[in-house]
């Protein structure tokens, strides 16, 4: 069904729930590889099932995170700066969301207020497992992109950036309390944006709300099922590295009535000093100039959430 509506900023938009977004089964790697490349070209988005990530690790971190967000506000503030509410970024963007943002490189993480250390150890186990899955997906994507017998050094180029001790990857927990339909109009929990990093692996608690956009003003709701699946988003850096062949997907979250949504996003990023440019073996000439991830991140933080930023790095046509 296609629904035409007006969003809270009065922009006319179409919601299309007649599109089945790709669900990729990781059990058959050679098939998965091709389907992943197709999905990244068409949508910049897919879901993976049979990903091999232990359910216990997922359940544990989801349970601890749900417990964290259920605490009274002052208790949550004890977690310190990783905890935030409503403010998204440094440029005045706000959303109906509270969150925890943690650096997810190799050093173990400790939440200040986590006296029993249960949440922190669940997070550390999750980060290790989700990083492994991200690396596996990136190796498969590279193999699918570059052909059947790529040089192993090239096909592991992206995963090596993520495994680097200085990788700037991030883990973000988002919690969207339900909207009260008797008093409130529909609300956006997290406004439209693309993720700036290489790739995002996202879990949700099975409550819908995530939407992706493949053309301006057209939104596709993402079905949160199968509940065991991970959503995978192409980020800005992967668009640059594939010279625009993969698209960094625009997405947002609509707050739901009655149910609260919780999501856990792992943003796989290189070290700040790493150079980002078109990958060897990808059709040239490069659309974008080379830059460091630190430089890109700085540019992203100087802009509003919904602003496109990759175009700032396009090469001048002579
Ligand atoms: O909560 C979600 O489903 C998406 C959150 C998101 O897009 C983000 O944290 O960048
Ligand atoms: Fe995002």
Coordinates of C-alpha atoms and ligand atoms in Angstrom, one line a residue:
X1 CA 0.0 0.0 0.0
X2 CA 1.2 3.5 -0.7
X3 CA 0.0 6.2 1.8
X4 CA 0.4 9.9 1.0
X5 CA 0.8 12.0 4.1
X6 CA 2.2 15.1 5.5
X7 CA 5.1 14.8 8.0
X8 CA 5.5 17.0 11.1
X9 CA 7.4 19.6 9.1
X10 CA 4.4 19.7 6.6
X11 CA 6.4 18.1 3.8
X12 CA 4.3 15.9 1.6
X13 CA 5.6 12.4 1.6
X14 CA 4.8 8.8 0.5
X15 CA 5.0 5.8 2.8
X16 CA 5.4 2.6 0.7
X17 CA 4.9 -0.6 2.6
X18 CA 4.6 -2.6 -0.6
X19 CA 8.4 -3.1 -1.0
X20 CA 10.0 -6.2 0.5
X21 CA 13.5 -5.2 1.6
X22 CA 16.1 -7.9 1.0
X23 CA 16.6 -10.5 3.7
X24 CA 19.9 -12.3 3.2
X25 CA 20.7 -15.8 4.5
X26 CA 24.3 -16.0 5.6
X27 CA 24.3 -19.8 5.5
X28 CA 25.0 -19.8 1.8
X29 CA 28.0 -17.5 1.5
X30 CA 28.5 -17.4 -2.2
X31 CA 24.8 -16.6 -2.8
X32 CA 24.8 -14.1 0.1
X33 CA 27.7 -12.3 -1.3
X34 CA 26.0 -11.6 -4.6
X35 CA 22.7 -10.6 -2.9
X36 CA 24.5 -8.3 -0.5
X37 CA 26.2 -6.4 -3.4
X38 CA 22.9 -6.1 -5.2
X39 CA 21.1 -4.8 -2.0
X40 CA 23.9 -2.3 -1.3
X41 CA 23.6 -0.9 -4.9
X42 CA 19.8 -0.8 -4.9
X43 CA 18.9 0.2 -1.3
X44 CA 22.1 0.6 0.7
X45 CA 20.3 -1.6 3.1
X46 CA 19.5 -5.3 3.8
X47 CA 18.7 -7.6 6.7
X48 CA 20.8 -10.7 7.6
X49 CA 19.6 -13.9 9.1
X50 CA 21.6 -17.0 10.2
X51 CA 24.4 -14.6 11.0
X52 CA 25.9 -16.9 13.7
X53 CA 25.9 -14.2 16.4
X54 CA 25.2 -16.1 19.7
X55 CA 21.6 -15.3 20.9
X56 CA 22.7 -15.3 24.5
X57 CA 25.1 -12.4 23.9
X58 CA 22.3 -10.5 22.2
X59 CA 19.7 -11.2 24.8
X60 CA 22.0 -10.3 27.7
X61 CA 22.9 -6.9 26.3
X62 CA 19.2 -6.2 25.3
X63 CA 18.0 -7.1 28.8
X64 CA 20.6 -5.0 30.5
X65 CA 19.9 -2.0 28.2
X66 CA 16.2 -2.3 28.8
X67 CA 16.9 -2.3 32.5
X68 CA 19.1 0.8 32.2
X69 CA 16.5 2.8 30.3
X70 CA 13.7 1.8 32.7
X71 CA 15.6 3.5 35.6
X72 CA 14.5 6.9 36.9
X73 CA 16.2 9.9 35.1
X74 CA 18.6 10.8 37.8
X75 CA 19.9 7.3 38.0
X76 CA 20.5 7.3 34.2
X77 CA 22.4 10.5 34.5
X78 CA 24.9 8.7 36.8
X79 CA 26.2 7.0 33.7
X80 CA 27.8 10.3 32.8
X81 CA 28.4 11.7 29.3
X82 CA 27.6 8.5 27.4
X83 CA 24.0 9.1 28.3
X84 CA 22.0 11.7 26.5
X85 CA 18.4 12.6 25.9
X86 CA 16.7 14.3 22.9
X87 CA 19.8 16.2 21.7
X88 CA 21.2 14.6 18.6
X89 CA 24.6 16.0 17.5
X90 CA 26.0 19.4 18.2
X91 CA 23.9 21.5 15.8
X92 CA 20.6 21.7 17.6
X93 CA 18.9 18.6 16.2
X94 CA 16.5 17.0 18.6
X95 CA 14.5 13.8 18.6
X96 CA 12.2 11.8 20.9
X97 CA 15.0 9.5 21.9
X98 CA 17.3 8.8 24.8
X99 CA 20.6 7.1 24.2
X100 CA 23.9 5.8 25.3
X101 CA 26.9 6.3 23.1
X102 CA 30.1 4.3 23.7
X103 CA 33.4 4.0 21.9
X104 CA 33.6 0.5 20.7
X105 CA 37.3 -0.2 19.9
X106 CA 39.4 -2.9 21.6
X107 CA 39.6 -1.4 25.1
X108 CA 36.9 -2.8 27.4
X109 CA 34.2 -0.4 28.3
X110 CA 32.9 0.5 31.8
X111 CA 29.7 2.4 32.5
X112 CA 30.2 4.5 35.6
X113 CA 26.9 3.8 37.3
X114 CA 27.0 0.0 36.6
X115 CA 27.9 -1.1 40.1
X116 CA 27.5 -4.8 39.5
X117 CA 29.4 -4.5 36.2
X118 CA 26.8 -6.7 34.5
X119 CA 25.8 -4.2 31.8
X120 CA 29.5 -3.4 31.0
X121 CA 30.4 -7.0 30.6
X122 CA 27.4 -7.7 28.4
X123 CA 28.4 -4.7 26.3
X124 CA 32.0 -5.9 25.9
X125 CA 30.8 -9.4 24.8
X126 CA 28.4 -7.8 22.4
X127 CA 31.0 -5.5 20.9
X128 CA 33.4 -8.3 20.3
X129 CA 30.7 -10.4 18.6
X130 CA 29.2 -7.6 16.5
X131 CA 32.7 -6.5 15.3
X132 CA 33.4 -10.1 14.2
X133 CA 30.1 -10.1 12.2
X134 CA 30.8 -6.7 10.7
X135 CA 34.2 -7.9 9.5
X136 CA 32.7 -11.0 8.0
X137 CA 30.1 -9.0 6.1
X138 CA 32.7 -6.5 4.9
X139 CA 35.0 -9.4 3.6
X140 CA 32.0 -10.9 1.8
X141 CA 31.0 -7.6 0.3
X142 CA 34.5 -6.9 -0.9
X143 CA 34.7 -10.4 -2.5
X144 CA 31.3 -9.9 -4.1
X145 CA 32.3 -6.4 -5.3
X146 CA 35.8 -7.2 -6.6
X147 CA 35.1 -10.6 -8.3
X148 CA 35.7 -14.3 -7.5
X149 CA 39.5 -14.4 -6.8
X150 CA 40.4 -11.1 -5.3
X151 CA 43.8 -10.6 -3.7
X152 CA 43.2 -11.5 0.1
X153 CA 45.0 -8.3 1.1
X154 CA 42.5 -6.3 -0.9
X155 CA 39.4 -8.3 0.2
X156 CA 40.3 -7.8 3.9
X157 CA 41.1 -4.1 3.5
X158 CA 37.9 -2.9 5.2
X159 CA 37.8 -5.4 8.0
X160 CA 41.4 -4.6 8.9
X161 CA 40.4 -1.0 9.5
X162 CA 37.6 -2.2 11.8
X163 CA 39.9 -4.6 13.7
X164 CA 42.6 -1.9 14.1
X165 CA 43.1 -1.1 17.8
X166 CA 42.5 2.6 17.0
X167 CA 39.3 2.0 15.1
X168 CA 36.8 4.8 15.9
X169 CA 33.8 2.4 15.9
X170 CA 30.8 3.3 18.1
X171 CA 28.0 1.4 19.9
X172 CA 24.8 3.4 20.3
X173 CA 21.8 2.3 22.3
X174 CA 18.6 4.2 21.4
X175 CA 15.3 4.1 23.4
X176 CA 12.1 5.7 22.0
X177 CA 9.3 5.9 24.6
X178 CA 5.9 5.5 23.0
X179 CA 3.9 8.5 21.8
X180 CA 0.6 9.2 23.6
X181 CA -1.9 9.1 20.8
X182 CA -4.6 10.8 22.8
X183 CA -2.6 14.0 23.2
X184 CA 0.2 13.9 20.7
X185 CA 0.6 14.0 16.9
X186 CA 3.0 11.5 15.2
X187 CA 6.6 12.1 16.3
X188 CA 10.0 11.5 14.7
X189 CA 12.3 9.8 17.2
X190 CA 15.4 10.2 15.0
X191 CA 15.3 12.5 12.1
X192 CA 16.4 11.6 8.6
X193 CA 20.1 11.1 8.1
X194 CA 22.8 8.9 6.7
X195 CA 25.3 7.2 8.9
X196 CA 28.7 8.7 8.3
X197 CA 30.8 5.6 9.0
X198 CA 31.6 2.5 6.8
X199 CA 28.7 0.2 7.8
X200 CA 26.1 0.0 10.5
X201 CA 24.7 -3.2 12.1
X202 CA 21.5 -2.6 13.9
X203 CA 19.4 -4.7 16.2
X204 CA 15.9 -3.7 17.5
X205 CA 13.6 -5.1 20.1
X206 CA 11.0 -6.1 17.5
X207 CA 9.1 -2.8 17.7
X208 CA 8.8 -1.1 14.3
X209 CA 9.6 2.6 13.5
X210 CA 12.7 2.5 11.3
X211 CA 12.2 3.7 7.8
X212 CA 14.5 4.1 4.8
X213 CA 14.3 6.4 1.9
X214 CA 15.4 5.5 -1.6
X215 CA 14.1 8.7 -3.2
X216 CA 13.3 12.1 -1.9
X217 CA 10.0 12.1 0.1
X218 CA 9.4 8.3 -0.3
X219 CA 9.8 6.2 2.9
X220 CA 9.9 2.4 3.2
X221 CA 9.0 1.1 6.7
X222 CA 11.4 -1.6 7.8
X223 CA 9.7 -4.7 9.1
X224 CA 11.4 -5.5 12.4
X225 CA 11.0 -9.2 11.7
X226 CA 12.5 -11.7 11.7
X227 CA 13.4 -10.7 15.2
X228 CA 16.7 -12.5 15.1
X229 CA 17.8 -10.4 12.1
X230 CA 20.3 -7.6 11.9
X231 CA 19.7 -4.6 9.7
X232 CA 22.7 -3.5 7.8
X233 CA 23.1 0.1 6.5
X234 CA 25.7 1.3 4.0
X235 CA 27.4 4.4 5.5
X236 CA 28.9 7.5 3.8
X237 CA 32.5 6.1 3.8
X238 CA 31.5 2.9 2.0
X239 CA 29.7 5.0 -0.7
X240 CA 33.0 6.9 -1.2
X241 CA 35.1 3.8 -1.2
X242 CA 32.9 2.1 -3.8
X243 CA 32.9 5.3 -5.9
X244 CA 29.2 5.7 -5.5
X245 CA 28.3 2.1 -6.5
X246 CA 26.9 1.4 -3.0
X247 CA 24.5 4.0 -1.6
X248 CA 24.6 5.4 1.8
X249 CA 21.0 5.0 2.9
X250 CA 18.9 7.8 4.3
X251 CA 16.9 6.6 7.2
X252 CA 14.8 7.8 10.2
X253 CA 12.7 6.5 13.1
X254 CA 9.0 7.2 13.7
X255 CA 8.0 6.9 17.4
X256 CA 5.2 4.3 17.9
X257 CA 2.0 4.5 19.9
X258 CA 1.9 2.1 23.0
X259 CA 5.2 0.4 22.5
X260 CA 8.8 1.6 23.1
X261 CA 11.4 0.8 20.6
X262 CA 14.9 0.1 21.5
X263 CA 17.7 -0.3 19.0
X264 CA 21.5 -1.1 19.3
X265 CA 23.6 0.3 16.5
X266 CA 27.2 -0.7 15.9
X267 CA 28.9 1.9 13.6
X268 CA 32.0 0.3 12.1
X269 CA 34.6 3.0 11.5
X270 CA 38.3 3.2 10.6
X271 CA 40.9 4.9 12.8
X272 CA 40.7 8.7 12.7
X273 CA 43.9 9.1 10.8
X274 CA 43.0 6.4 8.1
X275 CA 42.8 7.7 4.6
X276 CA 39.4 7.1 2.8
X277 CA 39.5 6.9 -1.0
X278 CA 38.2 4.8 -3.9
X279 CA 39.1 1.1 -3.3
X280 CA 41.5 -0.5 -5.7
X281 CA 39.6 -2.5 -8.3
X282 CA 36.5 -0.3 -8.3
X283 CA 35.7 1.5 -11.5
X284 CA 37.5 4.9 -11.7
X285 CA 37.7 7.9 -12.2
X286 CA 37.1 8.7 -8.5
X287 CA 34.1 10.9 -7.8
X288 CA 35.4 11.9 -4.4
X289 CA 38.7 13.2 -3.3
X290 CA 40.7 11.4 -0.6
X291 CA 40.3 12.5 3.0
X292 CA 40.9 11.2 6.5
X293 CA 38.0 9.8 8.6
X294 CA 38.9 12.5 11.2
X295 CA 38.4 15.2 8.6
X296 CA 35.1 13.7 7.5
X297 CA 33.8 13.3 11.0
X298 CA 34.7 17.0 11.8
X299 CA 32.7 18.1 8.6
X300 CA 29.8 15.9 9.7
X301 CA 29.7 17.4 13.2
X302 CA 29.6 20.9 11.7
X303 CA 26.3 20.1 9.9
X304 CA 22.8 19.4 10.8
X305 CA 21.7 15.8 11.0
X306 CA 19.8 15.7 7.7
X307 CA 22.4 17.6 5.6
X308 CA 24.2 15.5 3.0
X309 CA 27.9 15.6 3.4
X310 CA 29.5 13.3 0.9
X311 CA 28.9 15.8 -1.8
X312 CA 31.3 18.2 0.0
X313 CA 34.1 15.8 -0.9
X314 CA 33.3 15.5 -4.6
X315 CA 36.3 16.3 -6.8
X316 CA 36.1 19.4 -8.8
X317 CA 35.5 18.6 -12.5
X318 CA 38.2 20.3 -14.5
Ligands
LIG1 O1 16.9 3.3 16.2 C1 17.0 3.0 15.0 O2 16.4 2.1 14.5 C2 18.0 3.8 14.1 C3 18.9 4.7 14.8 C4 19.9 5.3 13.9 O3 19.6 5.5 12.8 C5 21.2 5.8 14.5 O4 21.4 5.6 15.7 O5 22.0 6.3 13.7
LIG2 FE1 21.4 6.0 11.7

